[in-house]
Coordinates of C-alpha atoms in Angstrom, one line a residue:
X1 CA 18.0 16.1 48.8
X2 CA 15.8 13.9 47.1
X3 CA 12.8 15.7 46.8
X4 CA 14.4 18.7 44.9
X5 CA 15.6 16.4 43.0
X6 CA 12.1 14.7 42.5
X7 CA 10.6 18.2 41.7
X8 CA 13.3 18.7 38.9
X9 CA 12.8 16.0 37.3
X10 CA 9.4 16.7 36.7
X11 CA 10.8 20.2 35.6
X12 CA 12.7 19.2 32.9
X13 CA 9.9 15.5 31.7
X14 CA 7.2 19.1 31.5
X15 CA 9.9 21.5 29.9
X16 CA 10.3 18.7 27.4
X17 CA 6.7 18.1 26.6
X18 CA 5.9 21.4 26.4
X19 CA 9.4 21.7 23.9
X20 CA 7.5 17.8 22.0
X21 CA 4.4 19.8 22.0
X22 CA 5.6 23.0 20.4
X23 CA 7.9 21.3 17.4
X24 CA 5.2 19.2 15.7
X25 CA 4.1 20.2 12.9
X26 CA 1.4 18.0 11.7
X27 CA 1.7 14.8 9.1
X28 CA 1.1 14.0 6.0
X29 CA -1.4 11.5 3.9
X30 CA -0.2 10.4 0.8
X31 CA -3.1 9.0 -1.7
X32 CA -2.0 7.3 -4.5
X33 CA -4.8 7.0 -7.6
X34 CA -4.5 4.7 -10.4
X35 CA -6.9 3.5 -13.2
X36 CA -8.8 0.6 -15.3
X37 CA -6.6 -2.5 -13.3
X38 CA -8.8 -5.6 -15.4
X39 CA -7.6 -9.1 -13.1
X40 CA -9.2 -11.3 -15.6
X41 CA -9.5 -12.3 -19.2
X42 CA -12.3 -12.4 -21.6
X43 CA -15.1 -14.8 -19.9
X44 CA -12.5 -16.3 -18.0
X45 CA -11.6 -18.0 -21.1
X46 CA -7.6 -20.2 -21.0
X47 CA -5.7 -19.3 -23.9
X48 CA -1.9 -18.5 -24.4
X49 CA -0.6 -15.2 -23.0
X50 CA -3.9 -14.3 -21.4
X51 CA -4.3 -12.8 -18.2
X52 CA -5.4 -15.7 -17.1
X53 CA -1.8 -17.9 -18.7
X54 CA -0.2 -15.9 -16.7
X55 CA -2.2 -15.7 -13.7
X56 CA -1.9 -19.5 -13.3
X57 CA 2.2 -19.2 -14.4
X58 CA 2.7 -16.4 -11.9
X59 CA 2.7 -15.7 -8.4
X60 CA 0.3 -12.9 -7.0
X61 CA 2.8 -11.0 -6.6
X62 CA 3.9 -10.6 -10.3
X63 CA 1.8 -8.3 -11.7
X64 CA 2.3 -5.0 -9.2
X65 CA 6.0 -6.0 -8.8
X66 CA 7.4 -2.8 -10.8
X67 CA 4.6 -0.6 -8.1
X68 CA 4.7 -2.9 -4.7
X69 CA 6.7 0.0 -3.8
X70 CA 5.2 2.7 -4.7
X71 CA 2.6 1.9 -3.2
X72 CA 3.2 -0.2 0.0
X73 CA 4.8 3.4 0.7
X74 CA 1.7 5.4 1.5
X75 CA -1.3 5.8 2.7
X76 CA -3.5 4.6 0.4
X77 CA -4.0 2.8 -3.2
X78 CA -7.4 2.7 -4.7
X79 CA -8.3 1.1 -8.3
X80 CA -11.1 0.9 -10.4
X81 CA -11.6 -2.3 -10.4
X82 CA -12.9 -3.4 -13.9
X83 CA -14.1 -6.9 -13.6
X84 CA -16.1 -9.9 -11.5
X85 CA -14.6 -11.4 -9.1
X86 CA -16.0 -15.0 -8.5
X87 CA -15.4 -18.7 -8.8
X88 CA -18.6 -20.3 -10.0
X89 CA -19.7 -20.5 -13.5
X90 CA -23.0 -17.9 -13.5
X91 CA -25.1 -16.8 -16.2
X92 CA -23.5 -13.9 -18.5
X93 CA -26.1 -10.8 -18.7
X94 CA -27.6 -9.5 -22.1
X95 CA -26.7 -6.7 -23.3
X96 CA -27.8 -4.5 -25.8
X97 CA -24.6 -3.3 -27.7
X98 CA -22.6 -5.2 -30.5
X99 CA -19.7 -6.3 -29.9
X100 CA -19.8 -7.0 -25.7
X101 CA -17.0 -8.2 -23.1
X102 CA -17.5 -10.5 -20.4
X103 CA -14.6 -10.4 -17.6
X104 CA -14.1 -12.7 -14.9
X105 CA -11.8 -14.7 -12.8
X106 CA -11.2 -16.4 -9.8
X107 CA -12.5 -14.3 -6.3
X108 CA -8.0 -15.7 -5.4
X109 CA -7.5 -12.7 -8.3
X110 CA -8.2 -10.3 -5.4
X111 CA -4.9 -10.9 -4.0
X112 CA -2.7 -9.9 -6.9
X113 CA -4.0 -6.4 -5.1
X114 CA -3.6 -6.7 -1.4
X115 CA 0.2 -8.6 -2.1
X116 CA 1.3 -5.4 -4.2
X117 CA 0.1 -2.6 -1.4
X118 CA -3.7 -1.5 -2.6
X119 CA -5.9 -0.7 -0.7
X120 CA -9.6 -0.3 -1.9
X121 CA -10.6 -0.6 -5.5
X122 CA -13.4 1.1 -7.1
X123 CA -17.0 -1.3 -8.2
X124 CA -18.7 1.1 -9.8
X125 CA -18.1 0.2 -13.5
X126 CA -19.5 -1.4 -16.2
X127 CA -18.8 -5.0 -16.0
X128 CA -19.1 -5.0 -11.9
X129 CA -22.9 -6.5 -13.2
X130 CA -21.0 -8.1 -16.6
X131 CA -23.1 -12.1 -14.2
X132 CA -25.8 -10.0 -12.7
X133 CA -26.4 -9.9 -9.2
X134 CA -24.8 -13.1 -8.4
X135 CA -21.9 -11.8 -9.8
X136 CA -21.7 -8.6 -8.4
X137 CA -22.1 -9.8 -4.9
X138 CA -19.3 -12.8 -5.2
X139 CA -17.4 -9.3 -6.1
X140 CA -18.1 -7.3 -3.0
X141 CA -18.0 -10.8 -0.6
X142 CA -14.4 -11.6 -2.2
X143 CA -12.7 -8.0 -2.5
X144 CA -14.3 -8.1 1.7
X145 CA -12.8 -11.2 2.4
X146 CA -9.6 -9.8 1.0
X147 CA -10.1 -6.9 3.5
X148 CA -10.3 -4.5 0.8
X149 CA -11.8 -1.4 1.3
X150 CA -14.9 -0.5 -2.2
X151 CA -16.9 2.1 -2.9
X152 CA -20.4 2.3 -5.6
X153 CA -22.7 3.7 -6.8
X154 CA -24.3 3.4 -3.7
X155 CA -21.8 2.7 -1.2
X156 CA -18.6 5.8 -0.4
X157 CA -15.8 4.8 1.0
X158 CA -14.1 6.5 3.8
X159 CA -10.0 6.7 5.1
X160 CA -9.2 7.4 8.4
X161 CA -5.7 8.2 9.3
X162 CA -5.1 10.6 13.3
X163 CA -8.4 12.0 13.0
X164 CA -8.5 13.2 9.0
X165 CA -10.5 11.5 7.1
X166 CA -11.1 11.8 3.4
X167 CA -14.0 10.8 1.7
X168 CA -13.7 8.1 -1.7
X169 CA -17.3 8.4 -3.7
X170 CA -16.7 6.1 -7.0
X171 CA -20.2 6.7 -8.9
X172 CA -21.1 6.4 -12.8
X173 CA -21.1 9.4 -15.4
X174 CA -22.3 8.3 -18.1
X175 CA -24.7 11.6 -18.7
X176 CA -24.3 15.5 -17.4
X177 CA -27.7 14.4 -15.4
X178 CA -26.0 12.5 -13.3
X179 CA -23.6 14.7 -11.3
X180 CA -26.5 15.5 -9.5
X181 CA -26.1 12.0 -8.2
X182 CA -23.0 12.6 -6.9
X183 CA -23.3 16.5 -6.2
X184 CA -25.9 14.6 -3.2
X185 CA -23.1 12.3 -2.6
X186 CA -21.1 15.2 -1.8
X187 CA -23.2 16.8 0.2
X188 CA -23.4 13.8 2.1
X189 CA -19.9 12.4 2.0
X190 CA -18.9 16.5 3.7
X191 CA -21.4 15.9 6.8
X192 CA -18.3 12.7 7.6
X193 CA -15.7 13.5 6.5
X194 CA -12.5 16.0 5.5
X195 CA -11.5 15.9 1.7
X196 CA -13.8 14.2 -0.7
X197 CA -12.2 12.9 -3.1
X198 CA -14.2 11.8 -6.3
X199 CA -13.8 8.7 -8.3
X200 CA -16.1 8.6 -11.0
X201 CA -16.7 5.9 -14.0
X202 CA -16.9 7.3 -17.9
X203 CA -16.7 8.6 -20.8
X204 CA -16.0 7.8 -24.9
X205 CA -13.5 5.3 -25.7
X206 CA -9.8 5.7 -26.3
X207 CA -10.4 9.4 -26.8
X208 CA -7.5 11.4 -25.8
X209 CA -9.9 14.6 -25.3
X210 CA -12.7 14.4 -22.6
X211 CA -16.2 15.4 -24.4
X212 CA -17.0 19.3 -23.3
X213 CA -20.5 18.1 -21.2
X214 CA -18.1 15.6 -19.6
X215 CA -15.8 18.9 -18.8
X216 CA -18.8 21.1 -17.6
X217 CA -19.9 18.5 -15.2
X218 CA -16.4 17.5 -13.9
X219 CA -15.8 20.8 -12.9
X220 CA -19.8 21.1 -11.1
X221 CA -18.9 18.7 -9.1
X222 CA -15.3 21.0 -7.5
X223 CA -18.0 24.5 -7.5
X224 CA -20.1 21.9 -5.5
X225 CA -17.2 20.7 -2.9
X226 CA -15.5 17.7 -4.8
X227 CA -11.9 18.3 -3.8
X228 CA -10.6 15.9 -6.2
X229 CA -11.6 14.3 -9.3
X230 CA -10.5 11.2 -11.3
X231 CA -12.0 9.9 -14.0
X232 CA -11.6 6.2 -15.4
X233 CA -13.4 4.0 -18.5
X234 CA -11.9 5.7 -21.6
X235 CA -8.6 2.7 -21.6
X236 CA -6.8 5.5 -22.5
X237 CA -5.0 9.3 -20.5
X238 CA -6.8 12.1 -20.8
X239 CA -5.0 15.5 -19.3
X240 CA -5.1 17.2 -16.0
X241 CA -6.5 20.1 -15.8
X242 CA -6.7 22.8 -12.3
X243 CA -9.9 24.1 -11.7
X244 CA -10.5 27.1 -9.0
X245 CA -7.6 25.4 -7.8
X246 CA -8.4 21.2 -7.7
X247 CA -7.1 18.8 -10.2
X248 CA -9.6 17.5 -12.0
X249 CA -7.9 14.3 -14.3
X250 CA -10.4 13.2 -16.8
X251 CA -8.8 9.5 -17.3
X252 CA -6.1 8.2 -16.3
X253 CA -6.9 4.9 -18.8
X254 CA -5.2 2.1 -17.9
X255 CA -3.2 -0.1 -15.8
X256 CA -3.0 -3.3 -15.1
X257 CA -5.7 -4.6 -18.3
X258 CA -6.1 -8.2 -18.9
X259 CA -8.5 -7.0 -21.5
X260 CA -6.3 -6.6 -24.2
X261 CA -3.1 -7.8 -25.5
X262 CA -1.8 -5.0 -26.6
X263 CA -4.0 -2.2 -24.7
X264 CA -2.0 1.8 -25.2
X265 CA 1.2 1.4 -23.2
X266 CA 1.0 4.6 -20.8
X267 CA -0.9 5.7 -17.6
X268 CA -0.3 7.3 -15.3
X269 CA -0.6 7.0 -11.0
X270 CA -2.1 10.4 -9.8
X271 CA -0.1 11.2 -6.2
X272 CA -1.9 13.4 -4.1
X273 CA 0.2 14.7 -0.8
X274 CA -1.2 16.3 1.8
X275 CA -0.1 17.8 5.0
X276 CA -2.9 18.7 8.3
X277 CA -0.8 21.1 10.7
X278 CA -0.8 20.1 14.3
X279 CA -4.2 21.8 14.7
X280 CA -5.7 18.4 12.3
X281 CA -6.5 21.7 9.7
X282 CA -5.6 21.0 6.5
X283 CA -2.3 23.4 5.2
X284 CA -1.4 22.1 2.1
X285 CA -2.4 20.1 -1.2
X286 CA -0.4 18.9 -4.1
X287 CA -1.3 16.5 -6.8
X288 CA 1.9 14.6 -8.9
X289 CA 1.8 13.0 -12.3
X290 CA 3.5 9.5 -11.6
X291 CA 3.9 8.3 -16.2
X292 CA 4.1 4.9 -16.6
X293 CA 3.6 2.2 -19.3
X294 CA 0.8 -0.8 -19.1
X295 CA 3.1 -3.3 -19.9
X296 CA 6.4 -4.2 -19.9
X297 CA 7.0 -6.4 -21.7
X298 CA 8.7 -6.1 -25.5
X299 CA 5.7 -8.4 -27.1
X300 CA 2.2 -7.4 -25.6
X301 CA 0.6 -6.9 -22.6
X302 CA 2.4 -8.9 -19.8
X303 CA 0.2 -7.3 -17.3
X304 CA 2.6 -6.1 -15.3
X305 CA 3.2 -2.2 -15.3
X306 CA 5.8 -0.7 -14.3
X307 CA 7.4 3.3 -13.8
X308 CA 8.8 5.3 -16.7
X309 CA 12.4 5.6 -15.9
X310 CA 13.6 7.2 -19.4
X311 CA 13.0 10.8 -18.9
X312 CA 12.2 11.8 -22.8
X313 CA 8.7 9.3 -23.0
X314 CA 7.9 10.3 -19.3
X315 CA 8.0 14.0 -20.7
X316 CA 6.0 13.5 -23.5
X317 CA 3.2 12.1 -20.3
X318 CA 3.6 14.9 -18.5
X319 CA 3.5 17.5 -21.4
X320 CA 0.3 16.2 -22.5
X321 CA -1.6 15.5 -19.1
X322 CA -0.6 19.5 -18.5
X323 CA -2.5 19.1 -22.4
X324 CA 0.3 21.3 -24.4
X325 CA 0.5 17.7 -26.9
X326 CA -3.1 15.8 -28.4
X327 CA -1.4 12.4 -27.8
X328 CA 1.1 10.9 -24.4
X329 CA 1.8 8.4 -28.0
X330 CA 4.0 10.9 -30.8
X331 CA 2.7 10.1 -33.9
X332 CA 6.1 8.2 -35.3
X333 CA 6.2 8.9 -39.0

């Protein structure tokens, strides 16, 4: 009798395991991407109501408090970190253009990101080198110490969930020729990953439309294997297009941005959702645009971005991102 009961129990366990296996439908990976994050003030100066003043007065969790729940709920959040993090008074690197700007903040500012669900940064931008090689090395040390993943012009980072691997390729795109460098990195990443995201830096500042050369370059990246292409640097939004089934966002605009008291007050979070089937293969991908304010203060930048709740304002941003209007902020009469 005991033997009979044991056999029945084994059968039940096996049937339950088989049923669970049959019901397994795979898993989702959610990646949130935001634009230019400048956790510093010009030359680390301290003036009334600039970023440095807020950083001294507020807890690290203050700055991304309005989006923390969204970032903590996803699998990976990536932003463009556009300043040097150092605790040394380094000399500024000479620049060959005027006006020129240098941005640095203390290494502790990395906690602003880690305390609010950001896991990765791009350092492939024009401000990582503001304080020369020493400043760039200090920045890498600061983000590594904080536990952040990072990418640069010569470093691809990877994120893996249940065996499915995503590559994030961060790179400058200042001219069309540089697309060739990115293509070579895509091909190398394809050997190591299942899905390739290009997060590039370049383009004309404060322009709401991409240059023709950058459109050609971005589309080439898709033709050569990129599964998602995201641009930053113009400091304002530029539209999304879907090219051969792949999203290209030409500019994310600013996000938590210490570089200006009155930046254009519209930005987005791009949220990618991948569904990976039980066999480990990608079944579906989708990209949602979440319209946001760069700042939520009434008298200028409070360095605290937030999701737009007003339906009219939200729709204005979505219409712009879909190419239906020429600006995310309607002109006032």
